[in-house]
mmCIF file of C-alpha atoms in Angstrom:
data_model
loop_
_atom_site.group_PDB
_atom_site.id
_atom_site.type_symbol
_atom_site.label_atom_id
_atom_site.label_comp_id
_atom_site.label_asym_id
_atom_site.label_seq_id
_atom_site.Cartn_x
_atom_site.Cartn_y
_atom_site.Cartn_z
ATOM 1 C CA UNK A 1 -36.225 -28.892 -6.704
ATOM 2 C CA UNK A 2 -35.956 -25.454 -8.265
ATOM 3 C CA UNK A 3 -36.152 -22.986 -5.002
ATOM 4 C CA UNK A 4 -35.466 -23.747 -1.312
ATOM 5 C CA UNK A 5 -37.806 -23.724 0.487
ATOM 6 C CA UNK A 6 -36.859 -21.712 3.685
ATOM 7 C CA UNK A 7 -37.495 -18.113 4.311
ATOM 8 C CA UNK A 8 -34.771 -17.540 6.940
ATOM 9 C CA UNK A 9 -31.401 -19.092 6.734
ATOM 10 C CA UNK A 10 -31.654 -20.977 10.254
ATOM 11 C CA UNK A 11 -34.875 -22.351 9.020
ATOM 12 C CA UNK A 12 -32.473 -23.907 5.747
ATOM 13 C CA UNK A 13 -31.871 -27.979 4.984
ATOM 14 C CA UNK A 14 -28.593 -29.159 4.712
ATOM 15 C CA UNK A 15 -29.914 -30.930 1.141
ATOM 16 C CA UNK A 16 -31.127 -26.793 0.205
ATOM 17 C CA UNK A 17 -27.805 -25.794 1.018
ATOM 18 C CA UNK A 18 -26.296 -28.362 -1.065
ATOM 19 C CA UNK A 19 -28.598 -27.082 -3.683
ATOM 20 C CA UNK A 20 -27.799 -23.702 -3.457
ATOM 21 C CA UNK A 21 -24.131 -24.017 -3.025
ATOM 22 C CA UNK A 22 -24.480 -25.813 -6.773
ATOM 23 C CA UNK A 23 -25.462 -22.974 -8.309
ATOM 24 C CA UNK A 24 -23.765 -20.319 -6.676
ATOM 25 C CA UNK A 25 -20.099 -22.845 -7.641
ATOM 26 C CA UNK A 26 -21.830 -22.349 -11.238
ATOM 27 C CA UNK A 27 -22.580 -18.353 -10.830
ATOM 28 C CA UNK A 28 -18.893 -17.899 -9.070
ATOM 29 C CA UNK A 29 -17.605 -19.401 -13.117
ATOM 30 C CA UNK A 30 -18.974 -16.287 -14.787
ATOM 31 C CA UNK A 31 -16.680 -14.117 -12.184
ATOM 32 C CA UNK A 32 -13.910 -13.279 -15.303
ATOM 33 C CA UNK A 33 -16.790 -12.331 -17.465
ATOM 34 C CA UNK A 34 -18.145 -9.782 -15.022
ATOM 35 C CA UNK A 35 -15.085 -8.437 -14.124
ATOM 36 C CA UNK A 36 -14.181 -7.877 -17.746
ATOM 37 C CA UNK A 37 -17.188 -6.216 -18.403
ATOM 38 C CA UNK A 38 -16.617 -3.954 -15.051
ATOM 39 C CA UNK A 39 -13.029 -2.806 -16.606
ATOM 40 C CA UNK A 40 -15.429 -2.356 -19.889
ATOM 41 C CA UNK A 41 -17.371 0.078 -18.143
ATOM 42 C CA UNK A 42 -14.305 2.227 -16.523
ATOM 43 C CA UNK A 43 -14.053 3.365 -20.304
ATOM 44 C CA UNK A 44 -17.025 6.055 -19.467
ATOM 45 C CA UNK A 45 -16.390 6.903 -15.580
ATOM 46 C CA UNK A 46 -14.354 9.787 -13.373
ATOM 47 C CA UNK A 47 -13.725 12.328 -16.271
ATOM 48 C CA UNK A 48 -11.155 14.872 -15.964
ATOM 49 C CA UNK A 49 -7.870 13.068 -16.835
ATOM 50 C CA UNK A 50 -6.475 12.870 -20.111
ATOM 51 C CA UNK A 51 -7.074 9.300 -20.238
ATOM 52 C CA UNK A 52 -10.158 7.133 -19.326
ATOM 53 C CA UNK A 53 -10.408 4.517 -15.929
ATOM 54 C CA UNK A 54 -9.401 2.115 -18.428
ATOM 55 C CA UNK A 55 -7.384 3.622 -20.120
ATOM 56 C CA UNK A 56 -5.635 4.310 -16.420
ATOM 57 C CA UNK A 57 -5.894 1.099 -15.664
ATOM 58 C CA UNK A 58 -4.734 -0.993 -19.120
ATOM 59 C CA UNK A 59 -1.372 1.622 -18.941
ATOM 60 C CA UNK A 60 -1.040 0.632 -15.146
ATOM 61 C CA UNK A 61 -0.980 -3.461 -16.284
ATOM 62 C CA UNK A 62 1.454 -2.812 -19.013
ATOM 63 C CA UNK A 63 3.510 -0.721 -16.921
ATOM 64 C CA UNK A 64 3.915 -3.350 -14.755
ATOM 65 C CA UNK A 65 4.254 -6.006 -17.276
ATOM 66 C CA UNK A 66 6.928 -4.099 -18.921
ATOM 67 C CA UNK A 67 8.609 -4.102 -15.503
ATOM 68 C CA UNK A 68 8.944 -8.108 -15.102
ATOM 69 C CA UNK A 69 6.218 -8.066 -12.321
ATOM 70 C CA UNK A 70 4.439 -11.598 -11.649
ATOM 71 C CA UNK A 71 1.011 -12.373 -13.108
ATOM 72 C CA UNK A 72 -1.025 -11.696 -9.687
ATOM 73 C CA UNK A 73 0.696 -8.167 -9.579
ATOM 74 C CA UNK A 74 -0.385 -7.394 -13.232
ATOM 75 C CA UNK A 75 -3.763 -8.158 -12.496
ATOM 76 C CA UNK A 76 -3.885 -6.323 -9.581
ATOM 77 C CA UNK A 77 -2.473 -3.303 -11.480
ATOM 78 C CA UNK A 78 -5.165 -4.237 -13.866
ATOM 79 C CA UNK A 79 -8.252 -4.184 -11.798
ATOM 80 C CA UNK A 80 -6.932 -1.559 -8.431
ATOM 81 C CA UNK A 81 -9.467 0.963 -9.542
ATOM 82 C CA UNK A 82 -12.168 -1.126 -10.191
ATOM 83 C CA UNK A 83 -14.076 0.212 -7.243
ATOM 84 C CA UNK A 84 -14.230 3.972 -8.365
ATOM 85 C CA UNK A 85 -18.203 3.489 -9.628
ATOM 86 C CA UNK A 86 -19.155 2.101 -6.287
ATOM 87 C CA UNK A 87 -16.782 2.482 -4.109
ATOM 88 C CA UNK A 88 -15.652 6.265 -4.887
ATOM 89 C CA UNK A 89 -14.460 6.588 -1.002
ATOM 90 C CA UNK A 90 -12.601 3.675 -0.489
ATOM 91 C CA UNK A 91 -12.266 1.876 -4.087
ATOM 92 C CA UNK A 92 -8.790 0.165 -3.047
ATOM 93 C CA UNK A 93 -10.554 -1.326 0.052
ATOM 94 C CA UNK A 94 -12.625 -2.509 -2.730
ATOM 95 C CA UNK A 95 -10.517 -3.842 -5.097
ATOM 96 C CA UNK A 96 -8.575 -5.507 -2.242
ATOM 97 C CA UNK A 97 -11.464 -7.445 -1.274
ATOM 98 C CA UNK A 98 -12.243 -8.703 -5.076
ATOM 99 C CA UNK A 99 -8.352 -10.212 -5.432
ATOM 100 C CA UNK A 100 -8.250 -11.513 -1.491
ATOM 101 C CA UNK A 101 -9.644 -15.061 -2.633
ATOM 102 C CA UNK A 102 -7.190 -15.678 -5.120
ATOM 103 C CA UNK A 103 -3.529 -14.455 -4.780
ATOM 104 C CA UNK A 104 -1.498 -14.001 -2.346
ATOM 105 C CA UNK A 105 -1.311 -11.986 0.805
ATOM 106 C CA UNK A 106 1.020 -9.560 -0.318
ATOM 107 C CA UNK A 107 -0.795 -8.505 -3.306
ATOM 108 C CA UNK A 108 -3.481 -8.213 -1.287
ATOM 109 C CA UNK A 109 -2.369 -5.445 0.638
ATOM 110 C CA UNK A 110 -0.325 -3.181 -1.575
ATOM 111 C CA UNK A 111 -4.058 -2.550 -3.543
ATOM 112 C CA UNK A 112 -5.717 -2.249 0.040
ATOM 113 C CA UNK A 113 -3.552 0.654 0.519
ATOM 114 C CA UNK A 114 -2.669 2.201 -2.670
ATOM 115 C CA UNK A 115 -5.232 4.739 -2.607
ATOM 116 C CA UNK A 116 -3.629 5.825 1.158
ATOM 117 C CA UNK A 117 -0.174 5.878 -0.243
ATOM 118 C CA UNK A 118 -1.391 8.079 -3.102
ATOM 119 C CA UNK A 119 -2.013 10.762 -1.142
ATOM 120 C CA UNK A 120 1.834 11.757 -1.153
ATOM 121 C CA UNK A 121 1.631 13.149 -4.472
ATOM 122 C CA UNK A 122 -1.445 15.285 -3.879
ATOM 123 C CA UNK A 123 -3.085 15.637 -0.292
ATOM 124 C CA UNK A 124 -1.372 18.535 0.343
ATOM 125 C CA UNK A 125 -2.973 20.819 -2.128
ATOM 126 C CA UNK A 126 -6.406 19.760 -0.497
ATOM 127 C CA UNK A 127 -5.592 20.004 3.377
ATOM 128 C CA UNK A 128 -5.001 16.050 4.022
ATOM 129 C CA UNK A 129 -1.212 14.846 5.339
ATOM 130 C CA UNK A 130 0.685 13.181 2.249
ATOM 131 C CA UNK A 131 2.693 11.719 4.858
ATOM 132 C CA UNK A 132 -0.175 9.298 6.330
ATOM 133 C CA UNK A 133 0.949 6.427 5.047
ATOM 134 C CA UNK A 134 4.185 6.739 7.307
ATOM 135 C CA UNK A 135 2.601 5.342 10.112
ATOM 136 C CA UNK A 136 2.532 1.672 7.900
ATOM 137 C CA UNK A 137 6.682 2.363 7.558
ATOM 138 C CA UNK A 138 8.281 -0.865 9.581
ATOM 139 C CA UNK A 139 5.590 -3.037 7.320
ATOM 140 C CA UNK A 140 7.478 -5.699 5.743
ATOM 141 C CA UNK A 141 5.270 -4.299 2.249
ATOM 142 C CA UNK A 142 5.710 -0.567 2.756
ATOM 143 C CA UNK A 143 8.669 -0.444 -0.312
ATOM 144 C CA UNK A 144 6.860 -3.013 -2.210
ATOM 145 C CA UNK A 145 3.452 -0.395 -1.990
ATOM 146 C CA UNK A 146 5.864 2.568 -2.452
ATOM 147 C CA UNK A 147 6.902 0.955 -5.752
ATOM 148 C CA UNK A 148 3.410 -0.155 -7.033
ATOM 149 C CA UNK A 149 2.388 3.416 -6.801
ATOM 150 C CA UNK A 150 5.326 5.454 -7.935
ATOM 151 C CA UNK A 151 6.453 3.232 -11.134
ATOM 152 C CA UNK A 152 2.740 2.031 -12.119
ATOM 153 C CA UNK A 153 0.084 4.062 -10.918
ATOM 154 C CA UNK A 154 0.572 7.332 -10.486
ATOM 155 C CA UNK A 155 2.821 7.262 -13.480
ATOM 156 C CA UNK A 156 -0.271 6.091 -15.959
ATOM 157 C CA UNK A 157 -1.859 9.099 -17.344
ATOM 158 C CA UNK A 158 -0.224 10.002 -20.139
ATOM 159 C CA UNK A 159 -2.254 9.289 -23.604
ATOM 160 C CA UNK A 160 0.967 8.809 -25.621
ATOM 161 C CA UNK A 161 2.278 5.768 -23.904
ATOM 162 C CA UNK A 162 2.130 2.436 -26.040
ATOM 163 C CA UNK A 163 -0.894 0.806 -23.475
ATOM 164 C CA UNK A 164 -1.945 -2.665 -23.849
ATOM 165 C CA UNK A 165 -5.636 -3.511 -25.021
ATOM 166 C CA UNK A 166 -7.701 -5.159 -22.582
ATOM 167 C CA UNK A 167 -7.737 -8.057 -24.711
ATOM 168 C CA UNK A 168 -4.618 -8.731 -24.205
ATOM 169 C CA UNK A 169 -5.157 -9.246 -20.654
ATOM 170 C CA UNK A 170 -8.412 -11.177 -20.701
ATOM 171 C CA UNK A 171 -6.377 -14.298 -20.829
ATOM 172 C CA UNK A 172 -4.432 -13.288 -17.702
ATOM 173 C CA UNK A 173 -7.992 -12.578 -15.603
ATOM 174 C CA UNK A 174 -9.727 -15.577 -16.693
ATOM 175 C CA UNK A 175 -6.392 -17.184 -15.187
ATOM 176 C CA UNK A 176 -6.008 -15.841 -12.065
ATOM 177 C CA UNK A 177 -10.136 -15.575 -10.766
ATOM 178 C CA UNK A 178 -10.894 -19.164 -12.273
ATOM 179 C CA UNK A 179 -8.537 -20.450 -9.330
ATOM 180 C CA UNK A 180 -9.950 -22.199 -6.723
ATOM 181 C CA UNK A 181 -11.071 -19.374 -4.045
ATOM 182 C CA UNK A 182 -9.158 -19.757 -0.764
ATOM 183 C CA UNK A 183 -7.113 -22.381 -2.343
ATOM 184 C CA UNK A 184 -3.834 -22.315 -0.036
ATOM 185 C CA UNK A 185 -1.516 -23.078 -2.785
ATOM 186 C CA UNK A 186 -2.061 -18.785 -3.424
ATOM 187 C CA UNK A 187 -3.129 -17.410 -0.692
ATOM 188 C CA UNK A 188 -1.871 -19.223 2.274
ATOM 189 C CA UNK A 189 -3.296 -20.124 5.402
ATOM 190 C CA UNK A 190 -6.207 -17.945 5.242
ATOM 191 C CA UNK A 191 -9.230 -18.116 4.736
ATOM 192 C CA UNK A 192 -13.016 -16.198 4.409
ATOM 193 C CA UNK A 193 -12.638 -15.549 8.305
ATOM 194 C CA UNK A 194 -9.900 -13.774 10.599
ATOM 195 C CA UNK A 195 -6.415 -14.425 9.067
ATOM 196 C CA UNK A 196 -2.792 -13.568 8.314
ATOM 197 C CA UNK A 197 -4.454 -10.631 5.725
ATOM 198 C CA UNK A 198 -6.711 -9.459 8.080
ATOM 199 C CA UNK A 199 -3.702 -8.413 10.460
ATOM 200 C CA UNK A 200 -1.291 -7.404 7.481
ATOM 201 C CA UNK A 201 -4.099 -4.655 6.293
ATOM 202 C CA UNK A 202 -4.441 -3.583 9.935
ATOM 203 C CA UNK A 203 -0.643 -2.308 9.439
ATOM 204 C CA UNK A 204 0.643 -4.649 12.149
ATOM 205 C CA UNK A 205 2.954 -7.197 11.270
ATOM 206 C CA UNK A 206 2.888 -9.929 13.955
#
């Protein structure tokens, strides 16, 4: 079989879906390469800062590593702005969706919310509410997101900071994104469907 025969998913056979699953599994193995390429592409996007978006991403990850963050959080710091090209108005959610099948829910939640939390630094200049994040103040991961933004994100626009290159983080990218998606060992009880992390993303804790 070179291609399936169905033209509507509802007409597919078990044999065809097993065939497609094999192809999808093979394609998924290339995810680390595609993420590394997407990071490289950040070198030429969103101008106006003293560092490129890639430089900012690398600096964020370098700071996280220097502070003793675990591997999942370092990778999260590295890719937290990966959505700037294709999701400029909800880049946080874009990056969180990439991470979600491979890391613990706390990491996904922090990345999902970091754009909102960053508003505290500048929203008042643009007519927005810098304290909008306060509706999440009772969430158990609230302070972790505050710390992520304060220590590693908002501070990482310094062209003089000794930032490690992407090659330094490449083994970690390959390690995290080569995990089996939604492996309970890493992500807990969540699945592709409604899960604990969906509840957490909504801002509730129960």
